[in-house]
Amino acid sequence: MTRDDFIRRCDLFIFGGGGHARVLLDTISLEHPDWVVGILERDPRLFSTEVMGALVLGGDDLISEIVRLKPAARFTIGLGSAADCGPRRSLFERCVAAGLTPGSIRHPTASVSSFACIGPGTQLLPLSIVNAGARVGTNVIINSGAIVEHDCEVSDHAHIASGATLASSVVIGSGAHVGAGASVRQCLRIVAGAIVGAGAAVVRDVDPETVVAGVPARLISERRGHG
Protein backbone atom coordinates (compact mmCIF):
# COMPACT_ATOMS: atom_id res chain seq x y z
CA MET A 1 0.00 0.00 0.00
CA THR A 2 1.32 3.44 -0.89
CA ARG A 3 1.54 6.25 1.66
CA ASP A 4 -1.21 8.13 -0.19
CA ASP A 5 -3.51 5.11 0.08
CA PHE A 6 -2.75 4.77 3.78
CA ILE A 7 -3.52 8.45 4.39
CA ARG A 8 -6.88 8.04 2.66
CA ARG A 9 -7.68 5.09 4.96
CA CYS A 10 -6.71 6.83 8.22
CA ASP A 11 -9.46 7.60 10.71
CA LEU A 12 -7.21 9.80 12.87
CA PHE A 13 -3.81 11.45 12.70
CA ILE A 14 -1.77 11.92 15.87
CA PHE A 15 0.90 14.62 15.88
CA GLY A 16 3.72 13.31 18.07
CA GLY A 17 4.83 9.75 18.73
CA GLY A 18 6.17 9.82 22.30
CA GLY A 19 4.77 8.75 25.66
CA HIS A 20 1.67 10.93 25.54
CA ALA A 21 0.81 9.61 22.09
CA ARG A 22 1.03 6.05 23.43
CA VAL A 23 -1.59 6.86 26.09
CA LEU A 24 -3.83 8.21 23.32
CA LEU A 25 -3.25 5.11 21.20
CA ASP A 26 -4.17 2.88 24.14
CA THR A 27 -7.40 4.85 24.61
CA ILE A 28 -8.23 4.66 20.90
CA SER A 29 -7.63 0.89 20.91
CA LEU A 30 -10.33 0.56 23.59
CA GLU A 31 -12.88 2.99 22.17
CA HIS A 32 -12.30 2.52 18.43
CA PRO A 33 -10.43 -0.77 17.92
CA ASP A 34 -11.10 -0.73 14.18
CA TRP A 35 -9.62 2.71 13.54
CA VAL A 36 -6.60 3.18 11.31
CA VAL A 37 -4.26 5.71 12.94
CA GLY A 38 -1.33 7.55 11.39
CA ILE A 39 1.39 9.36 13.33
CA LEU A 40 3.26 12.50 12.34
CA GLU A 41 6.58 12.73 14.18
CA ARG A 42 9.45 15.20 13.80
CA ASP A 43 12.16 12.64 14.56
CA PRO A 44 13.16 11.22 11.16
CA ARG A 45 14.57 8.10 12.84
CA LEU A 46 10.98 7.01 13.50
CA PHE A 47 9.71 7.46 9.94
CA SER A 48 8.14 4.25 8.57
CA THR A 49 8.26 2.56 11.97
CA GLU A 50 5.24 1.69 14.11
CA VAL A 51 4.16 2.92 17.53
CA MET A 52 1.75 0.43 19.14
CA GLY A 53 0.60 -0.61 15.68
CA ALA A 54 0.23 2.94 14.29
CA LEU A 55 2.44 3.81 11.33
CA VAL A 56 4.73 6.86 11.53
CA LEU A 57 4.09 8.49 8.16
CA GLY A 58 6.65 11.28 8.39
CA GLY A 59 6.89 14.78 9.77
CA ASP A 60 4.30 17.51 10.22
CA ASP A 61 5.32 18.89 6.83
CA LEU A 62 2.77 16.34 5.55
CA ILE A 63 -0.16 18.44 6.78
CA SER A 64 -0.91 19.91 3.36
CA GLU A 65 -0.66 16.46 1.76
CA ILE A 66 -3.12 15.03 4.30
CA VAL A 67 -5.57 17.86 3.63
CA ARG A 68 -5.28 17.28 -0.12
CA LEU A 69 -5.90 13.53 0.15
CA LYS A 70 -8.42 13.56 2.98
CA PRO A 71 -10.06 16.97 3.47
CA ALA A 72 -11.19 17.76 7.03
CA ALA A 73 -9.42 14.66 8.39
CA ARG A 74 -9.50 14.20 12.17
CA PHE A 75 -6.38 14.89 14.21
CA THR A 76 -5.23 15.13 17.80
CA ILE A 77 -2.05 16.40 19.42
CA GLY A 78 0.15 13.68 20.88
CA LEU A 79 2.60 16.02 22.59
CA GLY A 80 2.62 16.25 26.35
CA SER A 81 3.11 19.83 27.46
CA ALA A 82 5.98 19.31 29.98
CA ALA A 83 4.59 22.46 31.67
CA ASP A 84 4.87 24.63 28.54
CA CYS A 85 1.63 24.33 26.58
CA GLY A 86 2.89 26.62 23.81
CA PRO A 87 4.15 23.95 21.37
CA ARG A 88 0.88 22.00 21.62
CA ARG A 89 -1.11 25.16 21.03
CA SER A 90 0.98 26.22 18.02
CA LEU A 91 0.72 22.82 16.36
CA PHE A 92 -3.01 22.58 17.04
CA GLU A 93 -3.67 26.02 15.53
CA ARG A 94 -1.53 25.17 12.52
CA CYS A 95 -3.56 22.00 11.87
CA VAL A 96 -6.89 23.82 12.20
CA ALA A 97 -5.72 26.63 9.93
CA ALA A 98 -4.78 24.05 7.29
CA GLY A 99 -8.28 22.55 7.35
CA LEU A 100 -7.96 19.53 9.65
CA THR A 101 -10.71 18.71 12.17
CA PRO A 102 -9.96 18.36 15.91
CA GLY A 103 -10.79 14.92 17.25
CA SER A 104 -11.58 14.45 20.95
CA ILE A 105 -10.22 11.49 22.91
CA ARG A 106 -12.08 10.00 25.89
CA HIS A 107 -10.89 6.97 27.82
CA PRO A 108 -13.71 4.58 28.82
CA THR A 109 -12.83 5.03 32.50
CA ALA A 110 -13.16 8.83 32.35
CA SER A 111 -16.20 10.10 34.26
CA VAL A 112 -17.78 13.12 32.56
CA SER A 113 -21.06 14.63 33.67
CA SER A 114 -23.74 14.98 31.03
CA PHE A 115 -24.08 18.51 32.42
CA ALA A 116 -20.44 19.39 31.63
CA CYS A 117 -19.38 21.07 28.37
CA ILE A 118 -16.34 19.64 26.58
CA GLY A 119 -14.68 21.45 23.68
CA PRO A 120 -13.26 19.94 20.48
CA GLY A 121 -9.85 18.31 20.50
CA THR A 122 -9.90 17.73 24.26
CA GLN A 123 -8.33 14.61 25.77
CA LEU A 124 -9.97 12.95 28.80
CA LEU A 125 -7.54 10.30 29.98
CA PRO A 126 -7.88 7.26 32.30
CA LEU A 127 -9.86 7.83 35.52
CA SER A 128 -10.20 11.57 34.94
CA ILE A 129 -13.33 13.25 36.35
CA VAL A 130 -15.23 16.27 35.02
CA ASN A 131 -18.25 17.13 37.13
CA ALA A 132 -21.53 18.94 36.52
CA GLY A 133 -21.39 22.51 35.29
CA ALA A 134 -17.72 22.33 34.35
CA ARG A 135 -16.67 23.89 31.05
CA VAL A 136 -13.59 22.53 29.31
CA GLY A 137 -12.29 24.34 26.25
CA THR A 138 -10.51 23.34 23.04
CA ASN A 139 -7.32 21.23 22.90
CA VAL A 140 -7.27 20.68 26.67
CA ILE A 141 -5.63 17.70 28.41
CA ILE A 142 -7.40 16.37 31.49
CA ASN A 143 -4.77 13.81 32.33
CA SER A 144 -4.98 10.48 34.13
CA GLY A 145 -6.72 10.71 37.49
CA ALA A 146 -7.21 14.49 37.34
CA ILE A 147 -10.37 15.94 38.88
CA VAL A 148 -12.23 18.96 37.54
CA GLU A 149 -14.96 19.72 40.06
CA HIS A 150 -18.35 21.28 39.45
CA ASP A 151 -18.57 24.70 37.81
CA CYS A 152 -14.87 24.93 36.96
CA GLU A 153 -13.75 26.53 33.71
CA VAL A 154 -10.67 25.19 31.93
CA SER A 155 -9.75 27.40 28.98
CA ASP A 156 -8.31 26.42 25.61
CA HIS A 157 -4.92 24.66 25.39
CA ALA A 158 -4.58 24.18 29.17
CA HIS A 159 -3.23 21.00 30.75
CA ILE A 160 -4.47 19.56 34.04
CA ALA A 161 -1.76 16.99 34.74
CA SER A 162 -2.08 13.54 36.27
CA GLY A 163 -3.70 13.45 39.69
CA ALA A 164 -4.27 17.21 39.91
CA THR A 165 -7.46 18.45 41.59
CA LEU A 166 -9.45 21.58 40.83
CA ALA A 167 -11.98 22.28 43.58
CA SER A 168 -15.28 23.88 42.62
CA SER A 169 -15.57 27.06 40.53
CA VAL A 170 -11.86 27.28 39.69
CA VAL A 171 -10.97 29.17 36.48
CA ILE A 172 -7.93 27.98 34.50
CA GLY A 173 -6.68 30.42 31.86
CA SER A 174 -5.65 29.67 28.30
CA GLY A 175 -2.45 27.63 28.04
CA ALA A 176 -2.02 27.28 31.81
CA HIS A 177 -0.52 24.12 33.27
CA VAL A 178 -1.49 22.57 36.61
CA GLY A 179 1.20 20.06 37.56
CA ALA A 180 0.85 16.46 38.64
CA GLY A 181 -0.75 16.02 42.03
CA ALA A 182 -1.35 19.75 42.56
CA SER A 183 -4.52 20.97 44.24
CA VAL A 184 -6.31 24.26 43.68
CA ARG A 185 -8.72 25.65 46.28
CA GLN A 186 -12.25 26.53 45.18
CA CYS A 187 -13.10 29.81 43.46
CA LEU A 188 -9.52 30.67 42.47
CA ARG A 189 -8.14 31.84 39.11
CA ILE A 190 -5.02 30.42 37.47
CA VAL A 191 -4.54 33.03 34.78
CA ALA A 192 -3.37 32.46 31.17
CA GLY A 193 0.06 30.95 30.70
CA ALA A 194 0.66 30.28 34.40
CA ILE A 195 2.37 27.12 35.65
CA VAL A 196 1.51 25.39 38.92
CA GLY A 197 4.28 23.04 40.03
CA ALA A 198 3.74 19.37 40.79
CA GLY A 199 2.30 18.74 44.23
CA ALA A 200 1.58 22.41 44.90
CA ALA A 201 -1.31 23.57 47.07
CA VAL A 202 -2.77 26.71 45.53
CA VAL A 203 -4.63 28.89 48.04
CA ARG A 204 -4.66 32.22 46.17
CA ASP A 205 -5.01 33.42 42.58
CA VAL A 206 -2.03 32.89 40.26
CA ASP A 207 -0.99 35.76 37.98
CA PRO A 208 -0.52 35.31 34.21
CA GLU A 209 2.78 33.92 32.93
CA THR A 210 4.09 33.10 36.40
CA VAL A 211 5.37 29.89 37.99
CA VAL A 212 4.23 28.90 41.48
CA ALA A 213 5.14 25.85 43.56
CA GLY A 214 5.15 24.56 47.10
CA VAL A 215 2.72 24.11 50.00
CA PRO A 216 1.23 26.63 50.08
CA ALA A 217 2.13 27.65 46.52
CA ARG A 218 4.42 30.67 46.22
CA LEU A 219 5.86 32.61 43.30
CA ILE A 220 8.98 30.97 41.89
CA SER A 221 9.55 32.94 38.68
CA GLU A 222 7.92 34.89 35.88
CA ARG A 223 7.58 33.76 32.27
CA ARG A 224 7.15 37.10 30.53
CA GLY A 225 7.38 36.73 26.77
CA HIS A 226 6.13 33.10 26.78
CA GLY A 227 2.41 33.88 26.34
PDB file of C-alpha atoms in Angstrom:
ATOM      1  CA  MET A   1       0.000   0.000   0.000  1.00  0.00           C
ATOM      2  CA  THR A   2       1.322   3.444  -0.886  1.00  0.00           C
ATOM      3  CA  ARG A   3       1.540   6.245   1.659  1.00  0.00           C
ATOM      4  CA  ASP A   4      -1.211   8.126  -0.188  1.00  0.00           C
ATOM      5  CA  ASP A   5      -3.507   5.113   0.076  1.00  0.00           C
ATOM      6  CA  PHE A   6      -2.749   4.772   3.782  1.00  0.00           C
ATOM      7  CA  ILE A   7      -3.522   8.453   4.387  1.00  0.00           C
ATOM      8  CA  ARG A   8      -6.879   8.039   2.657  1.00  0.00           C
ATOM      9  CA  ARG A   9      -7.684   5.093   4.963  1.00  0.00           C
ATOM     10  CA  CYS A  10      -6.712   6.825   8.216  1.00  0.00           C
ATOM     11  CA  ASP A  11      -9.464   7.599  10.710  1.00  0.00           C
ATOM     12  CA  LEU A  12      -7.214   9.805  12.868  1.00  0.00           C
ATOM     13  CA  PHE A  13      -3.805  11.450  12.699  1.00  0.00           C
ATOM     14  CA  ILE A  14      -1.766  11.925  15.873  1.00  0.00           C
ATOM     15  CA  PHE A  15       0.895  14.621  15.882  1.00  0.00           C
ATOM     16  CA  GLY A  16       3.715  13.309  18.070  1.00  0.00           C
ATOM     17  CA  GLY A  17       4.833   9.752  18.732  1.00  0.00           C
ATOM     18  CA  GLY A  18       6.173   9.816  22.303  1.00  0.00           C
ATOM     19  CA  GLY A  19       4.771   8.749  25.663  1.00  0.00           C
ATOM     20  CA  HIS A  20       1.668  10.928  25.542  1.00  0.00           C
ATOM     21  CA  ALA A  21       0.814   9.609  22.093  1.00  0.00           C
ATOM     22  CA  ARG A  22       1.026   6.049  23.434  1.00  0.00           C
ATOM     23  CA  VAL A  23      -1.588   6.860  26.087  1.00  0.00           C
ATOM     24  CA  LEU A  24      -3.832   8.211  23.318  1.00  0.00           C
ATOM     25  CA  LEU A  25      -3.255   5.109  21.199  1.00  0.00           C
ATOM     26  CA  ASP A  26      -4.175   2.882  24.139  1.00  0.00           C
ATOM     27  CA  THR A  27      -7.401   4.855  24.607  1.00  0.00           C
ATOM     28  CA  ILE A  28      -8.228   4.663  20.901  1.00  0.00           C
ATOM     29  CA  SER A  29      -7.633   0.889  20.910  1.00  0.00           C
ATOM     30  CA  LEU A  30     -10.332   0.563  23.589  1.00  0.00           C
ATOM     31  CA  GLU A  31     -12.877   2.994  22.168  1.00  0.00           C
ATOM     32  CA  HIS A  32     -12.304   2.521  18.429  1.00  0.00           C
ATOM     33  CA  PRO A  33     -10.428  -0.772  17.921  1.00  0.00           C
ATOM     34  CA  ASP A  34     -11.099  -0.734  14.177  1.00  0.00           C
ATOM     35  CA  TRP A  35      -9.624   2.714  13.539  1.00  0.00           C
ATOM     36  CA  VAL A  36      -6.597   3.180  11.314  1.00  0.00           C
ATOM     37  CA  VAL A  37      -4.264   5.710  12.944  1.00  0.00           C
ATOM     38  CA  GLY A  38      -1.327   7.546  11.388  1.00  0.00           C
ATOM     39  CA  ILE A  39       1.389   9.358  13.331  1.00  0.00           C
ATOM     40  CA  LEU A  40       3.262  12.498  12.342  1.00  0.00           C
ATOM     41  CA  GLU A  41       6.580  12.727  14.178  1.00  0.00           C
ATOM     42  CA  ARG A  42       9.445  15.201  13.805  1.00  0.00           C
ATOM     43  CA  ASP A  43      12.164  12.636  14.564  1.00  0.00           C
ATOM     44  CA  PRO A  44      13.164  11.219  11.164  1.00  0.00           C
ATOM     45  CA  ARG A  45      14.566   8.103  12.840  1.00  0.00           C
ATOM     46  CA  LEU A  46      10.985   7.013  13.502  1.00  0.00           C
ATOM     47  CA  PHE A  47       9.714   7.455   9.940  1.00  0.00           C
ATOM     48  CA  SER A  48       8.143   4.253   8.565  1.00  0.00           C
ATOM     49  CA  THR A  49       8.265   2.560  11.974  1.00  0.00           C
ATOM     50  CA  GLU A  50       5.236   1.686  14.105  1.00  0.00           C
ATOM     51  CA  VAL A  51       4.160   2.916  17.532  1.00  0.00           C
ATOM     52  CA  MET A  52       1.750   0.427  19.144  1.00  0.00           C
ATOM     53  CA  GLY A  53       0.595  -0.608  15.676  1.00  0.00           C
ATOM     54  CA  ALA A  54       0.227   2.935  14.286  1.00  0.00           C
ATOM     55  CA  LEU A  55       2.442   3.813  11.332  1.00  0.00           C
ATOM     56  CA  VAL A  56       4.729   6.860  11.531  1.00  0.00           C
ATOM     57  CA  LEU A  57       4.088   8.490   8.164  1.00  0.00           C
ATOM     58  CA  GLY A  58       6.646  11.277   8.393  1.00  0.00           C
ATOM     59  CA  GLY A  59       6.885  14.784   9.774  1.00  0.00           C
ATOM     60  CA  ASP A  60       4.304  17.513  10.223  1.00  0.00           C
ATOM     61  CA  ASP A  61       5.318  18.885   6.831  1.00  0.00           C
ATOM     62  CA  LEU A  62       2.770  16.341   5.546  1.00  0.00           C
ATOM     63  CA  ILE A  63      -0.162  18.436   6.780  1.00  0.00           C
ATOM     64  CA  SER A  64      -0.912  19.913   3.365  1.00  0.00           C
ATOM     65  CA  GLU A  65      -0.662  16.463   1.756  1.00  0.00           C
ATOM     66  CA  ILE A  66      -3.116  15.034   4.299  1.00  0.00           C
ATOM     67  CA  VAL A  67      -5.567  17.858   3.630  1.00  0.00           C
ATOM     68  CA  ARG A  68      -5.280  17.278  -0.116  1.00  0.00           C
ATOM     69  CA  LEU A  69      -5.901  13.533   0.146  1.00  0.00           C
ATOM     70  CA  LYS A  70      -8.420  13.556   2.977  1.00  0.00           C
ATOM     71  CA  PRO A  71     -10.065  16.974   3.465  1.00  0.00           C
ATOM     72  CA  ALA A  72     -11.188  17.764   7.030  1.00  0.00           C
ATOM     73  CA  ALA A  73      -9.419  14.658   8.386  1.00  0.00           C
ATOM     74  CA  ARG A  74      -9.502  14.205  12.172  1.00  0.00           C
ATOM     75  CA  PHE A  75      -6.382  14.890  14.214  1.00  0.00           C
ATOM     76  CA  THR A  76      -5.232  15.127  17.804  1.00  0.00           C
ATOM     77  CA  ILE A  77      -2.051  16.395  19.424  1.00  0.00           C
ATOM     78  CA  GLY A  78       0.152  13.679  20.885  1.00  0.00           C
ATOM     79  CA  LEU A  79       2.598  16.016  22.587  1.00  0.00           C
ATOM     80  CA  GLY A  80       2.622  16.245  26.353  1.00  0.00           C
ATOM     81  CA  SER A  81       3.107  19.830  27.465  1.00  0.00           C
ATOM     82  CA  ALA A  82       5.980  19.308  29.980  1.00  0.00           C
ATOM     83  CA  ALA A  83       4.592  22.464  31.669  1.00  0.00           C
ATOM     84  CA  ASP A  84       4.875  24.630  28.542  1.00  0.00           C
ATOM     85  CA  CYS A  85       1.634  24.331  26.576  1.00  0.00           C
ATOM     86  CA  GLY A  86       2.893  26.623  23.810  1.00  0.00           C
ATOM     87  CA  PRO A  87       4.149  23.946  21.375  1.00  0.00           C
ATOM     88  CA  ARG A  88       0.883  21.996  21.624  1.00  0.00           C
ATOM     89  CA  ARG A  89      -1.115  25.158  21.026  1.00  0.00           C
ATOM     90  CA  SER A  90       0.975  26.217  18.015  1.00  0.00           C
ATOM     91  CA  LEU A  91       0.724  22.818  16.358  1.00  0.00           C
ATOM     92  CA  PHE A  92      -3.014  22.578  17.039  1.00  0.00           C
ATOM     93  CA  GLU A  93      -3.668  26.016  15.534  1.00  0.00           C
ATOM     94  CA  ARG A  94      -1.529  25.172  12.519  1.00  0.00           C
ATOM     95  CA  CYS A  95      -3.558  21.998  11.872  1.00  0.00           C
ATOM     96  CA  VAL A  96      -6.887  23.817  12.197  1.00  0.00           C
ATOM     97  CA  ALA A  97      -5.722  26.630   9.930  1.00  0.00           C
ATOM     98  CA  ALA A  98      -4.776  24.046   7.294  1.00  0.00           C
ATOM     99  CA  GLY A  99      -8.280  22.553   7.354  1.00  0.00           C
ATOM    100  CA  LEU A 100      -7.961  19.532   9.647  1.00  0.00           C
ATOM    101  CA  THR A 101     -10.709  18.706  12.172  1.00  0.00           C
ATOM    102  CA  PRO A 102      -9.959  18.363  15.911  1.00  0.00           C
ATOM    103  CA  GLY A 103     -10.793  14.924  17.253  1.00  0.00           C
ATOM    104  CA  SER A 104     -11.581  14.448  20.950  1.00  0.00           C
ATOM    105  CA  ILE A 105     -10.217  11.486  22.914  1.00  0.00           C
ATOM    106  CA  ARG A 106     -12.081  10.005  25.893  1.00  0.00           C
ATOM    107  CA  HIS A 107     -10.891   6.966  27.822  1.00  0.00           C
ATOM    108  CA  PRO A 108     -13.706   4.577  28.817  1.00  0.00           C
ATOM    109  CA  THR A 109     -12.829   5.032  32.504  1.00  0.00           C
ATOM    110  CA  ALA A 110     -13.156   8.827  32.349  1.00  0.00           C
ATOM    111  CA  SER A 111     -16.198  10.101  34.257  1.00  0.00           C
ATOM    112  CA  VAL A 112     -17.776  13.115  32.560  1.00  0.00           C
ATOM    113  CA  SER A 113     -21.057  14.629  33.673  1.00  0.00           C
ATOM    114  CA  SER A 114     -23.741  14.983  31.029  1.00  0.00           C
ATOM    115  CA  PHE A 115     -24.078  18.510  32.418  1.00  0.00           C
ATOM    116  CA  ALA A 116     -20.439  19.388  31.631  1.00  0.00           C
ATOM    117  CA  CYS A 117     -19.383  21.070  28.371  1.00  0.00           C
ATOM    118  CA  ILE A 118     -16.338  19.638  26.585  1.00  0.00           C
ATOM    119  CA  GLY A 119     -14.675  21.451  23.680  1.00  0.00           C
ATOM    120  CA  PRO A 120     -13.263  19.936  20.483  1.00  0.00           C
ATOM    121  CA  GLY A 121      -9.850  18.314  20.503  1.00  0.00           C
ATOM    122  CA  THR A 122      -9.902  17.725  24.263  1.00  0.00           C
ATOM    123  CA  GLN A 123      -8.329  14.606  25.771  1.00  0.00           C
ATOM    124  CA  LEU A 124      -9.967  12.951  28.803  1.00  0.00           C
ATOM    125  CA  LEU A 125      -7.543  10.297  29.976  1.00  0.00           C
ATOM    126  CA  PRO A 126      -7.884   7.262  32.300  1.00  0.00           C
ATOM    127  CA  LEU A 127      -9.864   7.833  35.518  1.00  0.00           C
ATOM    128  CA  SER A 128     -10.202  11.567  34.939  1.00  0.00           C
ATOM    129  CA  ILE A 129     -13.333  13.246  36.346  1.00  0.00           C
ATOM    130  CA  VAL A 130     -15.233  16.268  35.020  1.00  0.00           C
ATOM    131  CA  ASN A 131     -18.248  17.131  37.128  1.00  0.00           C
ATOM    132  CA  ALA A 132     -21.530  18.937  36.517  1.00  0.00           C
ATOM    133  CA  GLY A 133     -21.388  22.507  35.294  1.00  0.00           C
ATOM    134  CA  ALA A 134     -17.716  22.332  34.348  1.00  0.00           C
ATOM    135  CA  ARG A 135     -16.673  23.887  31.049  1.00  0.00           C
ATOM    136  CA  VAL A 136     -13.587  22.527  29.314  1.00  0.00           C
ATOM    137  CA  GLY A 137     -12.287  24.343  26.245  1.00  0.00           C
ATOM    138  CA  THR A 138     -10.511  23.344  23.043  1.00  0.00           C
ATOM    139  CA  ASN A 139      -7.323  21.226  22.896  1.00  0.00           C
ATOM    140  CA  VAL A 140      -7.270  20.677  26.667  1.00  0.00           C
ATOM    141  CA  ILE A 141      -5.631  17.704  28.406  1.00  0.00           C
ATOM    142  CA  ILE A 142      -7.404  16.368  31.485  1.00  0.00           C
ATOM    143  CA  ASN A 143      -4.766  13.813  32.331  1.00  0.00           C
ATOM    144  CA  SER A 144      -4.983  10.478  34.128  1.00  0.00           C
ATOM    145  CA  GLY A 145      -6.716  10.708  37.488  1.00  0.00           C
ATOM    146  CA  ALA A 146      -7.214  14.486  37.339  1.00  0.00           C
ATOM    147  CA  ILE A 147     -10.374  15.938  38.883  1.00  0.00           C
ATOM    148  CA  VAL A 148     -12.232  18.965  37.542  1.00  0.00           C
ATOM    149  CA  GLU A 149     -14.956  19.719  40.064  1.00  0.00           C
ATOM    150  CA  HIS A 150     -18.346  21.278  39.446  1.00  0.00           C
ATOM    151  CA  ASP A 151     -18.567  24.704  37.807  1.00  0.00           C
ATOM    152  CA  CYS A 152     -14.873  24.931  36.957  1.00  0.00           C
ATOM    153  CA  GLU A 153     -13.753  26.527  33.709  1.00  0.00           C
ATOM    154  CA  VAL A 154     -10.670  25.188  31.926  1.00  0.00           C
ATOM    155  CA  SER A 155      -9.747  27.404  28.984  1.00  0.00           C
ATOM    156  CA  ASP A 156      -8.310  26.420  25.609  1.00  0.00           C
ATOM    157  CA  HIS A 157      -4.923  24.658  25.390  1.00  0.00           C
ATOM    158  CA  ALA A 158      -4.580  24.185  29.172  1.00  0.00           C
ATOM    159  CA  HIS A 159      -3.232  21.004  30.746  1.00  0.00           C
ATOM    160  CA  ILE A 160      -4.472  19.561  34.036  1.00  0.00           C
ATOM    161  CA  ALA A 161      -1.762  16.990  34.744  1.00  0.00           C
ATOM    162  CA  SER A 162      -2.083  13.539  36.273  1.00  0.00           C
ATOM    163  CA  GLY A 163      -3.699  13.453  39.685  1.00  0.00           C
ATOM    164  CA  ALA A 164      -4.272  17.213  39.914  1.00  0.00           C
ATOM    165  CA  THR A 165      -7.459  18.445  41.588  1.00  0.00           C
ATOM    166  CA  LEU A 166      -9.449  21.575  40.832  1.00  0.00           C
ATOM    167  CA  ALA A 167     -11.979  22.284  43.582  1.00  0.00           C
ATOM    168  CA  SER A 168     -15.284  23.877  42.619  1.00  0.00           C
ATOM    169  CA  SER A 169     -15.567  27.057  40.527  1.00  0.00           C
ATOM    170  CA  VAL A 170     -11.860  27.285  39.687  1.00  0.00           C
ATOM    171  CA  VAL A 171     -10.970  29.168  36.476  1.00  0.00           C
ATOM    172  CA  ILE A 172      -7.926  27.983  34.504  1.00  0.00           C
ATOM    173  CA  GLY A 173      -6.682  30.415  31.862  1.00  0.00           C
ATOM    174  CA  SER A 174      -5.649  29.666  28.297  1.00  0.00           C
ATOM    175  CA  GLY A 175      -2.446  27.631  28.043  1.00  0.00           C
ATOM    176  CA  ALA A 176      -2.025  27.276  31.811  1.00  0.00           C
ATOM    177  CA  HIS A 177      -0.525  24.118  33.271  1.00  0.00           C
ATOM    178  CA  VAL A 178      -1.493  22.567  36.614  1.00  0.00           C
ATOM    179  CA  GLY A 179       1.202  20.064  37.564  1.00  0.00           C
ATOM    180  CA  ALA A 180       0.851  16.465  38.636  1.00  0.00           C
ATOM    181  CA  GLY A 181      -0.748  16.020  42.033  1.00  0.00           C
ATOM    182  CA  ALA A 182      -1.354  19.748  42.561  1.00  0.00           C
ATOM    183  CA  SER A 183      -4.519  20.968  44.242  1.00  0.00           C
ATOM    184  CA  VAL A 184      -6.311  24.261  43.683  1.00  0.00           C
ATOM    185  CA  ARG A 185      -8.716  25.652  46.278  1.00  0.00           C
ATOM    186  CA  GLN A 186     -12.250  26.526  45.181  1.00  0.00           C
ATOM    187  CA  CYS A 187     -13.102  29.812  43.456  1.00  0.00           C
ATOM    188  CA  LEU A 188      -9.516  30.669  42.470  1.00  0.00           C
ATOM    189  CA  ARG A 189      -8.143  31.843  39.114  1.00  0.00           C
ATOM    190  CA  ILE A 190      -5.018  30.416  37.468  1.00  0.00           C
ATOM    191  CA  VAL A 191      -4.539  33.030  34.779  1.00  0.00           C
ATOM    192  CA  ALA A 192      -3.369  32.464  31.171  1.00  0.00           C
ATOM    193  CA  GLY A 193       0.065  30.953  30.704  1.00  0.00           C
ATOM    194  CA  ALA A 194       0.659  30.283  34.403  1.00  0.00           C
ATOM    195  CA  ILE A 195       2.367  27.123  35.653  1.00  0.00           C
ATOM    196  CA  VAL A 196       1.508  25.392  38.920  1.00  0.00           C
ATOM    197  CA  GLY A 197       4.276  23.040  40.026  1.00  0.00           C
ATOM    198  CA  ALA A 198       3.739  19.372  40.789  1.00  0.00           C
ATOM    199  CA  GLY A 199       2.299  18.744  44.229  1.00  0.00           C
ATOM    200  CA  ALA A 200       1.580  22.411  44.898  1.00  0.00           C
ATOM    201  CA  ALA A 201      -1.314  23.565  47.073  1.00  0.00           C
ATOM    202  CA  VAL A 202      -2.768  26.714  45.530  1.00  0.00           C
ATOM    203  CA  VAL A 203      -4.627  28.891  48.045  1.00  0.00           C
ATOM    204  CA  ARG A 204      -4.657  32.215  46.175  1.00  0.00           C
ATOM    205  CA  ASP A 205      -5.013  33.417  42.577  1.00  0.00           C
ATOM    206  CA  VAL A 206      -2.031  32.893  40.259  1.00  0.00           C
ATOM    207  CA  ASP A 207      -0.985  35.755  37.975  1.00  0.00           C
ATOM    208  CA  PRO A 208      -0.519  35.306  34.209  1.00  0.00           C
ATOM    209  CA  GLU A 209       2.785  33.923  32.926  1.00  0.00           C
ATOM    210  CA  THR A 210       4.090  33.096  36.401  1.00  0.00           C
ATOM    211  CA  VAL A 211       5.370  29.886  37.987  1.00  0.00           C
ATOM    212  CA  VAL A 212       4.226  28.901  41.482  1.00  0.00           C
ATOM    213  CA  ALA A 213       5.138  25.854  43.560  1.00  0.00           C
ATOM    214  CA  GLY A 214       5.145  24.559  47.105  1.00  0.00           C
ATOM    215  CA  VAL A 215       2.724  24.114  49.999  1.00  0.00           C
ATOM    216  CA  PRO A 216       1.234  26.632  50.080  1.00  0.00           C
ATOM    217  CA  ALA A 217       2.131  27.648  46.517  1.00  0.00           C
ATOM    218  CA  ARG A 218       4.415  30.673  46.220  1.00  0.00           C
ATOM    219  CA  LEU A 219       5.863  32.609  43.299  1.00  0.00           C
ATOM    220  CA  ILE A 220       8.979  30.966  41.885  1.00  0.00           C
ATOM    221  CA  SER A 221       9.545  32.942  38.684  1.00  0.00           C
ATOM    222  CA  GLU A 222       7.916  34.888  35.880  1.00  0.00           C
ATOM    223  CA  ARG A 223       7.580  33.760  32.272  1.00  0.00           C
ATOM    224  CA  ARG A 224       7.147  37.103  30.534  1.00  0.00           C
ATOM    225  CA  GLY A 225       7.381  36.729  26.765  1.00  0.00           C
ATOM    226  CA  HIS A 226       6.131  33.102  26.780  1.00  0.00           C
ATOM    227  CA  GLY A 227       2.411  33.877  26.335  1.00  0.00           C
TER     228      GLY A 227
END
